[in-house]
Short mmCIF file of C-alpha atoms in Angstrom, two decimals:
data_model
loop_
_atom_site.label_atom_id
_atom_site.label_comp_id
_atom_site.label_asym_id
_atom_site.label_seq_id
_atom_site.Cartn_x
_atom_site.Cartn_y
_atom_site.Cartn_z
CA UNK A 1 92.11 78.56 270.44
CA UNK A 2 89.98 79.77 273.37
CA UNK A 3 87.44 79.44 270.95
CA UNK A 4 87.85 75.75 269.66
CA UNK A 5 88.46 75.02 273.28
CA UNK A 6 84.88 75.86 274.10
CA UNK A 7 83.32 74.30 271.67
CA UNK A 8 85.00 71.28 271.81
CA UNK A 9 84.62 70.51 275.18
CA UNK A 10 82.49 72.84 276.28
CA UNK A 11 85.05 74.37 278.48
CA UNK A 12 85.90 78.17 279.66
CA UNK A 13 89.36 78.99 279.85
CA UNK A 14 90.52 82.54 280.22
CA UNK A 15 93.12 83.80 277.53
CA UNK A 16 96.04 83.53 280.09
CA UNK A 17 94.41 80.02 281.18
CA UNK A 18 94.82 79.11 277.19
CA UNK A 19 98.02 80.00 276.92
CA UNK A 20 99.25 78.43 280.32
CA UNK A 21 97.50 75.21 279.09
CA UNK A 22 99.04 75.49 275.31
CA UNK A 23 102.31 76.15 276.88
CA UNK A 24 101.90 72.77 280.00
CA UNK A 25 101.17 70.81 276.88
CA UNK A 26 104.34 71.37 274.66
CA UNK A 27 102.65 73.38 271.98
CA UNK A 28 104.01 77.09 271.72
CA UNK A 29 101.54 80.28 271.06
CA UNK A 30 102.66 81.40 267.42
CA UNK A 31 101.59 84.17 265.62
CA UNK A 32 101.68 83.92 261.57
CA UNK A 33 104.18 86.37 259.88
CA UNK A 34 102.32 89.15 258.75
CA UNK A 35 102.67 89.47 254.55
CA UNK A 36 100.64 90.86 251.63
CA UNK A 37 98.52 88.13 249.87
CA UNK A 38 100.02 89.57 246.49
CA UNK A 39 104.03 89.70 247.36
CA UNK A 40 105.91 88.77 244.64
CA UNK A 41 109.30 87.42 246.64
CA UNK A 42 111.14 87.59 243.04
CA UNK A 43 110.36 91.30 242.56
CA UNK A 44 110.96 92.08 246.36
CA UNK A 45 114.44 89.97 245.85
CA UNK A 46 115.69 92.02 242.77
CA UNK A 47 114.89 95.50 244.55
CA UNK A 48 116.48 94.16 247.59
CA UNK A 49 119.88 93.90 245.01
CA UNK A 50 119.55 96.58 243.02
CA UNK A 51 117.22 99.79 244.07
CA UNK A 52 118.64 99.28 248.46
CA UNK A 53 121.83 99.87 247.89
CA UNK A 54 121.65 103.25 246.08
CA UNK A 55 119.08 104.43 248.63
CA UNK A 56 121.42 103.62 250.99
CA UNK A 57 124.30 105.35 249.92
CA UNK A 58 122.21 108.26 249.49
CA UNK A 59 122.13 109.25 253.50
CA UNK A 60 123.21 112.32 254.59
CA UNK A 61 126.94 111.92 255.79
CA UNK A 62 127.65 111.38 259.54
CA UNK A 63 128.44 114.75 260.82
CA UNK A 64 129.76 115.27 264.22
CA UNK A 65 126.94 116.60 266.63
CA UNK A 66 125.89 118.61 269.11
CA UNK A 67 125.08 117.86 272.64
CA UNK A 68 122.67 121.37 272.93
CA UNK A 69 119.42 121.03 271.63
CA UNK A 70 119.27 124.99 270.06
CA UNK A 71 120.44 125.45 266.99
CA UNK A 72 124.21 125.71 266.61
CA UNK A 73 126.28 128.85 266.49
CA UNK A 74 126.77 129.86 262.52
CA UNK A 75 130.79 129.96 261.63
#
């Protein structure tokens, strides 16, 4: 934006200056979601249902712990 600014109207803002002027102006600094060109969101949805849930369920089981840091004492 600083960018098209600049050209534009042959104007200097700083990025902070940008972003102060975006934001006096109604318009809100967004950032595009970050996602591979090639996702398929049918594959991702079908090992979402099927392949998650057995990893999972395949965690180690919640043990109770130990507040010392050293290894605990063997029974």
């Amino acid at each position: 934006m600083k960018t098209v600014i600049g050209r534009r109207f042959h104007l200097t803002y700083t990025i902070q200056g940008v972003r102060k002027l975006l934001i006096r102006n109604g318009w809100s600094c967004q950032v595009p979601a970050r996602r591979a060109m090639e996702r398929n969101d049918d594959a991702v949805a079908g090992w979402v249902k099927e392949v998650w849930p057995c990893a999972e369920d395949s965690r180690r089981p919640v043990e109770p712990g130990s507040c010392s840091r050293t290894k605990p004492d063997s029974p």
